[in-house]
Amino acid sequence: MKNVCLLLFLLMTCSSLFAQSIRITGNVTDESGDSLPGVNVIEKGTTNGTVTDIEGNFTIIVASAQSSLQFSFIGMETEEMPVGGQRHLNVVLRSSSIEMQDLVVVGYGVQRKSDVISSVVSVNTEHATKVPTVDIGEMLRGKATGVYVTLADAAPGSSSNILIRGSRSLTAGNAPIVIADGVPVGGINDINPNDIESIEILKDAAAQAIYGARASNGVILITTKRAKEGVTRIDYNGYYGMQTVRRNFDVYSGEEFAQLKREAYRADNNNNYLPDEAIFTTIEQEVLNSGAFINWEKELLRIAATQNHNLGISSGNEKTKIYTGFNYSNREGVVPGTDFQRATIRLNADQTITDWLKIGVNTSWQLSKNNNPGTGETLLRSITTSPLGKIYNDDGTYRIYPTGVQESVNPLLDLSEVSNVRDDRNDIMNIFLDLTPLEGLHYRINASRRSWNRKTSHYSTAESLLGYRRGGVGYGFIQHEDEMEWQLENIVNYTIPLKSPHSLESTFVHSISERKYSRFRNTAENIPNDLLGLYGMTAAEKFVPAVGANRRGLVSFVGRLQYNYDGKYYANASMRADGSTVFGDNNKWAYFPAVAVGWNIYRESFIEAVPSITNLKLRLSYGSVGNEAINPYQSLSTADQRDYLFNDMKRIGYVPGSFLPNPNLKWETSTTFNTAIDFGFFKNRLSGTFEYYNTRTTDLLAELSLKADVGYSRMLRNIGEVENQGIEFNMNGVIVDKKDLTVSAGFSFSKNRNKIISLYGEFDEEGNEIDDKANLWFIGRSKNVYYQYVPEGIWQIGEDIVNSHMPQAEPGDVKIKDADGDGLLTDNDRVIIDRDPKWFGSFNFEVNYKGFDLSADLLTVQGVTRNNEFLYDYSKGGSLRGVLNGVKVDYWTPENPTGNWPRPKEANDRTYIWTMGLQDASYVRLQTLTLGYTFPKHMLPRLKLSNLRVYCTGHNLFTITDFQSYSPEKNPNDYPEAISVIGGIQLSF
């Protein structure tokens, strides 16, 4: 009986205790209504606590209604609230005298910047979106150290190339993976820039390793905007402007080209000038006599309009939050016939079902249309076609050969006779389910599907150059491309209960994804007439169908632990296992570990005594990530179709393909050591980071040529090792901070050195590893080099040419440097010249005075060398034969011995003129210049607005460079990079 009574007493006591426990939910925001992730929520007088999630939400079980909760966050005043009879708390934290710390999105989570110990850089999206473009890559220029952005194509609708800490792979991809709201996207421009809340770039292995596969080239994390509780907001941002171009070179004018042609014929005729009648065509002579020379650039290029309109609507209450974004962009090209239109709709929604269950959706629908009739040849002709010609025939039609010379084709011809239209559709659907079944335990199931398809319609009329050369018939094709990718992730985050000041968080992820691609193309040749255009292709004489498809899959398991002691000492460890279908049967799986440690030195007592130091943190990390950026099936043997006749009937057969199978093909792996120090002085008015890294990439994926007796011509295998090491430094400072005036400035510096450590493991007699000269891969040098002779001037009359190392040369020829000094010109006189930049950086400046704001961004890339074929190639007008126009140079003649280019020659190219193309492509550019005005708050209620700003922005206003082109990053015949000036308005309701 005593035991029974004791048991009943204990049960009643426990029941009473459980009955008193109360589950409290809530949301924490700052004074402007923005959610605050990472806020510490502690039951006063206990170690019972939790932290807010990325939406600022929290759940905690407290002992009773008499409990109080304390809310603390760095940079904010600590807030205390009694529970009482409340079950849901909305808490607003106010800024303290200490500047608020930034929040950083990391892999599968969010951290305060003070807690981040890996190399993660946050991009200020407000500053980035000042660039008037829909290309996010272009917006990132100069915004993050170690991130090198170059121009891929300046045509409307194009995108940029992004390299994070240099290129590693020899033949596999070097582009970073882009993750938007936890979902891999096809490209960075799949996201509307105005929908972006934050951009984080993961640069070292400790940050990237949790993404393992595809992360060796860096990770770009994009978080899109979401609605906030209790806030209804409508934002509009629109601009309209004009674009033009400026080239950094001249072509020969009519008189100059005529003289070039005379000099070219003179050199082949014993230094005697021939009469013009023997040199020029009838049309050229007419134009020479009339002086009606053609400026092809003026005829071809135009001032083009650009506009962009964005509308964002967000609204939310305790249960439901919805953000909707609408964007329309229309950019005309500076080349007539080129333009790009895009419309995007985004819907992000969050629904709280219970205090432990929430569902959400992230969706995006994007439609775009791109007109580009193929401007490469058109721009080439605008440079190389002689100005001594006539654009039109007597009947007003375009003259195909304006000068009467078949090498010179009318640049305007195909702009009106060729159409090439790309229609794209890009849809992203992401649904997630969040559960918090236990205190400190958070589970998310994340399912996504991305689909992309493109329809390309091309038609060249019978009047086009292609139609003319085919005998006056049309040509066209229709191509359909489809890509679909799905991903399913199970994500578990658990805060392991430890007594303060210890903190330990764990993350576990299981992920599976698959991507499918298919393509169909039907080409119609010899279409008899242009009455129906491409729709008349059914009447074509010949059809050539082509079809292709591929599929790839990935399975991953991830684990991570993050330890924090009192905000001073940090340690992270992660491990990821990835299995990919693109590798050989024997090596589909790979494992990528990483560790990182950090020390917040400024929180030590001996530093706290120095008030001028407000931040000082040391970070170290080491880890590995993988690269699977190769095409599917390259580890397998494939078959090629062969047609043959059997009994006068066409038969289809298959023969082994060119690839030798490699079942041992495995992951390319990059291992990085990273160390950094973050600093801040005078309440962080002066702050910055210095970082050093060393990345070794092994098992390089390389496509190798095989000997003919093998039976296969190529094989993809793993070879050698490449090193990337570098330093990064950035500093930002608030120079003036007064009530009506703030002035701030910052700069960044990045230096990367790429070096091949090893290739095939084959050595010469002296024990040195053998280079691969055919692929321009040299041990101890960058994987991106030129290997050629170096010119050192022009041979002059009177020089002892016969007894030199070039006895066959003549005055006016290119003089090649005898690099090894043996008196002979041999292959050993070729030298290795690095193509990569020695360093790149940026400088930004911003002034705010009352309602006015002025900002500027300067970019620079130094020590980069590019090969400009327009300075020597015949087809590009560079060989000085007087047939084609070209980039104007100071060429040598007997009367102009100081000319630094070889003497013109009509019969053939000057020997070694091809060595003259290397140019310093370093540049300094004014990337953006913005002037804006924000109307005072007291004026807005009458307009029923909460914010109103007008602004004017100039983009790419000037570039200082020695490289002769429209852009120091592209050839002269590539689409010109535009100078833009726009005016815009931002308003909020």
PDB file of N, CA, C and O in Angstrom, residues 70 86 151 165 203 226 334 349 365 411 416 442 451 522-523 571 604 616 675 680 720 728 750 786 789 796 818 909:
ATOM      1  N   GLN A  70      14.132  36.329 -22.265  1.00  0.00           N
ATOM      2  CA  GLN A  70      15.104  37.362 -22.612  1.00  0.00           C
ATOM      3  C   GLN A  70      15.538  37.164 -24.065  1.00  0.00           C
ATOM      4  O   GLN A  70      15.868  36.057 -24.485  1.00  0.00           O
ATOM      5  N   GLN A  86       0.119  34.958 -22.344  1.00  0.00           N
ATOM      6  CA  GLN A  86       0.359  34.959 -23.785  1.00  0.00           C
ATOM      7  C   GLN A  86       0.908  33.613 -24.254  1.00  0.00           C
ATOM      8  O   GLN A  86       1.634  32.937 -23.534  1.00  0.00           O
ATOM      9  N   LEU A 151      33.388  39.341 -69.531  1.00  0.00           N
ATOM     10  CA  LEU A 151      32.286  39.438 -70.478  1.00  0.00           C
ATOM     11  C   LEU A 151      32.237  38.184 -71.340  1.00  0.00           C
ATOM     12  O   LEU A 151      33.208  37.835 -72.008  1.00  0.00           O
ATOM     13  N   ARG A 165      38.226  32.537 -57.390  1.00  0.00           N
ATOM     14  CA  ARG A 165      39.589  32.152 -57.036  1.00  0.00           C
ATOM     15  C   ARG A 165      40.271  31.353 -58.140  1.00  0.00           C
ATOM     16  O   ARG A 165      40.904  30.337 -57.905  1.00  0.00           O
ATOM     17  N   LYS A 203      33.680  30.713 -50.762  1.00  0.00           N
ATOM     18  CA  LYS A 203      34.945  30.691 -51.483  1.00  0.00           C
ATOM     19  C   LYS A 203      35.915  29.613 -51.026  1.00  0.00           C
ATOM     20  O   LYS A 203      36.769  29.187 -51.806  1.00  0.00           O
ATOM     21  N   ARG A 226      10.958  37.694 -49.171  1.00  0.00           N
ATOM     22  CA  ARG A 226       9.763  37.091 -48.591  1.00  0.00           C
ATOM     23  C   ARG A 226       8.975  38.183 -47.853  1.00  0.00           C
ATOM     24  O   ARG A 226       9.539  39.210 -47.442  1.00  0.00           O
ATOM     25  N   VAL A 334      22.643  47.575 -79.850  1.00  0.00           N
ATOM     26  CA  VAL A 334      23.249  48.655 -80.628  1.00  0.00           C
ATOM     27  C   VAL A 334      23.425  48.236 -82.083  1.00  0.00           C
ATOM     28  O   VAL A 334      23.647  49.075 -82.951  1.00  0.00           O
ATOM     29  N   ALA A 349       5.558  32.079 -50.868  1.00  0.00           N
ATOM     30  CA  ALA A 349       4.493  32.054 -49.859  1.00  0.00           C
ATOM     31  C   ALA A 349       4.902  31.188 -48.674  1.00  0.00           C
ATOM     32  O   ALA A 349       5.591  30.171 -48.824  1.00  0.00           O
ATOM     33  N   TRP A 365       8.368  32.001 -62.804  1.00  0.00           N
ATOM     34  CA  TRP A 365       8.060  31.738 -64.204  1.00  0.00           C
ATOM     35  C   TRP A 365       8.720  32.829 -65.033  1.00  0.00           C
ATOM     36  O   TRP A 365       8.545  34.017 -64.777  1.00  0.00           O
ATOM     37  N   PRO A 411      28.348  44.579 -94.983  1.00  0.00           N
ATOM     38  CA  PRO A 411      27.994  44.236 -93.602  1.00  0.00           C
ATOM     39  C   PRO A 411      26.509  44.350 -93.298  1.00  0.00           C
ATOM     40  O   PRO A 411      26.011  43.716 -92.362  1.00  0.00           O
ATOM     41  N   SER A 416      19.107  42.436 -92.597  1.00  0.00           N
ATOM     42  CA  SER A 416      17.720  42.475 -93.062  1.00  0.00           C
ATOM     43  C   SER A 416      17.291  41.169 -93.715  1.00  0.00           C
ATOM     44  O   SER A 416      16.099  40.956 -93.945  1.00  0.00           O
ATOM     45  N   HIS A 442      14.749  20.756 -35.880  1.00  0.00           N
ATOM     46  CA  HIS A 442      14.054  21.313 -37.034  1.00  0.00           C
ATOM     47  C   HIS A 442      14.288  20.417 -38.231  1.00  0.00           C
ATOM     48  O   HIS A 442      15.427  20.058 -38.560  1.00  0.00           O
ATOM     49  N   SER A 451      12.440  23.472 -64.930  1.00  0.00           N
ATOM     50  CA  SER A 451      12.324  23.093 -66.329  1.00  0.00           C
ATOM     51  C   SER A 451      12.702  24.287 -67.202  1.00  0.00           C
ATOM     52  O   SER A 451      12.362  25.430 -66.901  1.00  0.00           O
ATOM     53  N   ASN A 522      15.743  20.272 -86.966  1.00  0.00           N
ATOM     54  CA  ASN A 522      15.433  19.920 -88.354  1.00  0.00           C
ATOM     55  C   ASN A 522      15.887  21.063 -89.251  1.00  0.00           C
ATOM     56  O   ASN A 522      15.407  22.195 -89.134  1.00  0.00           O
ATOM     57  N   THR A 523      16.835  20.750 -90.113  1.00  0.00           N
ATOM     58  CA  THR A 523      17.411  21.760 -90.996  1.00  0.00           C
ATOM     59  C   THR A 523      16.863  21.571 -92.404  1.00  0.00           C
ATOM     60  O   THR A 523      16.834  20.453 -92.933  1.00  0.00           O
ATOM     61  N   ALA A 571      34.505  26.025 -33.819  1.00  0.00           N
ATOM     62  CA  ALA A 571      35.023  24.888 -34.566  1.00  0.00           C
ATOM     63  C   ALA A 571      33.884  24.267 -35.372  1.00  0.00           C
ATOM     64  O   ALA A 571      32.802  24.031 -34.829  1.00  0.00           O
ATOM     65  N   GLU A 604      38.267  38.885 -26.141  1.00  0.00           N
ATOM     66  CA  GLU A 604      39.138  38.593 -25.005  1.00  0.00           C
ATOM     67  C   GLU A 604      39.305  39.855 -24.162  1.00  0.00           C
ATOM     68  O   GLU A 604      39.261  40.974 -24.669  1.00  0.00           O
ATOM     69  N   LEU A 616      38.124  41.760 -34.249  1.00  0.00           N
ATOM     70  CA  LEU A 616      39.391  41.132 -34.590  1.00  0.00           C
ATOM     71  C   LEU A 616      39.183  39.627 -34.499  1.00  0.00           C
ATOM     72  O   LEU A 616      38.983  39.082 -33.412  1.00  0.00           O
ATOM     73  N   THR A 675      43.288  30.855 -44.677  1.00  0.00           N
ATOM     74  CA  THR A 675      43.461  31.577 -43.411  1.00  0.00           C
ATOM     75  C   THR A 675      43.118  33.043 -43.634  1.00  0.00           C
ATOM     76  O   THR A 675      43.375  33.588 -44.718  1.00  0.00           O
ATOM     77  N   GLY A 680      38.151  45.363 -37.400  1.00  0.00           N
ATOM     78  CA  GLY A 680      37.298  46.538 -37.357  1.00  0.00           C
ATOM     79  C   GLY A 680      37.782  47.473 -36.264  1.00  0.00           C
ATOM     80  O   GLY A 680      38.124  47.027 -35.159  1.00  0.00           O
ATOM     81  N   GLY A 720      47.509  14.361 -63.125  1.00  0.00           N
ATOM     82  CA  GLY A 720      48.215  15.481 -62.554  1.00  0.00           C
ATOM     83  C   GLY A 720      47.588  16.297 -61.440  1.00  0.00           C
ATOM     84  O   GLY A 720      46.673  15.872 -60.735  1.00  0.00           O
ATOM     85  N   GLU A 728      43.725  38.034 -50.858  1.00  0.00           N
ATOM     86  CA  GLU A 728      42.586  38.930 -51.048  1.00  0.00           C
ATOM     87  C   GLU A 728      42.569  39.924 -49.897  1.00  0.00           C
ATOM     88  O   GLU A 728      42.804  39.546 -48.740  1.00  0.00           O
ATOM     89  N   SER A 750      42.609  41.568 -55.299  1.00  0.00           N
ATOM     90  CA  SER A 750      42.643  40.111 -55.419  1.00  0.00           C
ATOM     91  C   SER A 750      43.787  39.715 -56.335  1.00  0.00           C
ATOM     92  O   SER A 750      43.951  40.279 -57.423  1.00  0.00           O
ATOM     93  N   TYR A 786      50.346  31.613 -73.495  1.00  0.00           N
ATOM     94  CA  TYR A 786      50.730  31.621 -74.899  1.00  0.00           C
ATOM     95  C   TYR A 786      52.165  31.090 -74.983  1.00  0.00           C
ATOM     96  O   TYR A 786      52.972  31.271 -74.050  1.00  0.00           O
ATOM     97  N   TYR A 789      57.027  33.062 -80.392  1.00  0.00           N
ATOM     98  CA  TYR A 789      58.140  33.992 -80.519  1.00  0.00           C
ATOM     99  C   TYR A 789      57.714  35.377 -80.058  1.00  0.00           C
ATOM    100  O   TYR A 789      56.540  35.733 -80.094  1.00  0.00           O
ATOM    101  N   GLN A 796      65.429  47.142 -90.220  1.00  0.00           N
ATOM    102  CA  GLN A 796      65.639  48.428 -90.867  1.00  0.00           C
ATOM    103  C   GLN A 796      66.655  48.323 -92.002  1.00  0.00           C
ATOM    104  O   GLN A 796      67.489  47.398 -92.041  1.00  0.00           O
ATOM    105  N   ASP A 818      65.916  36.716 -80.372  1.00  0.00           N
ATOM    106  CA  ASP A 818      66.703  35.490 -80.189  1.00  0.00           C
ATOM    107  C   ASP A 818      66.772  35.210 -78.695  1.00  0.00           C
ATOM    108  O   ASP A 818      67.711  35.609 -77.998  1.00  0.00           O
ATOM    109  N   ASP A 909      51.293  37.270 -96.710  1.00  0.00           N
ATOM    110  CA  ASP A 909      51.530  37.881 -95.399  1.00  0.00           C
ATOM    111  C   ASP A 909      53.021  37.964 -95.115  1.00  0.00           C
ATOM    112  O   ASP A 909      53.816  37.098 -95.539  1.00  0.00           O
TER     113      ASP A 909
END
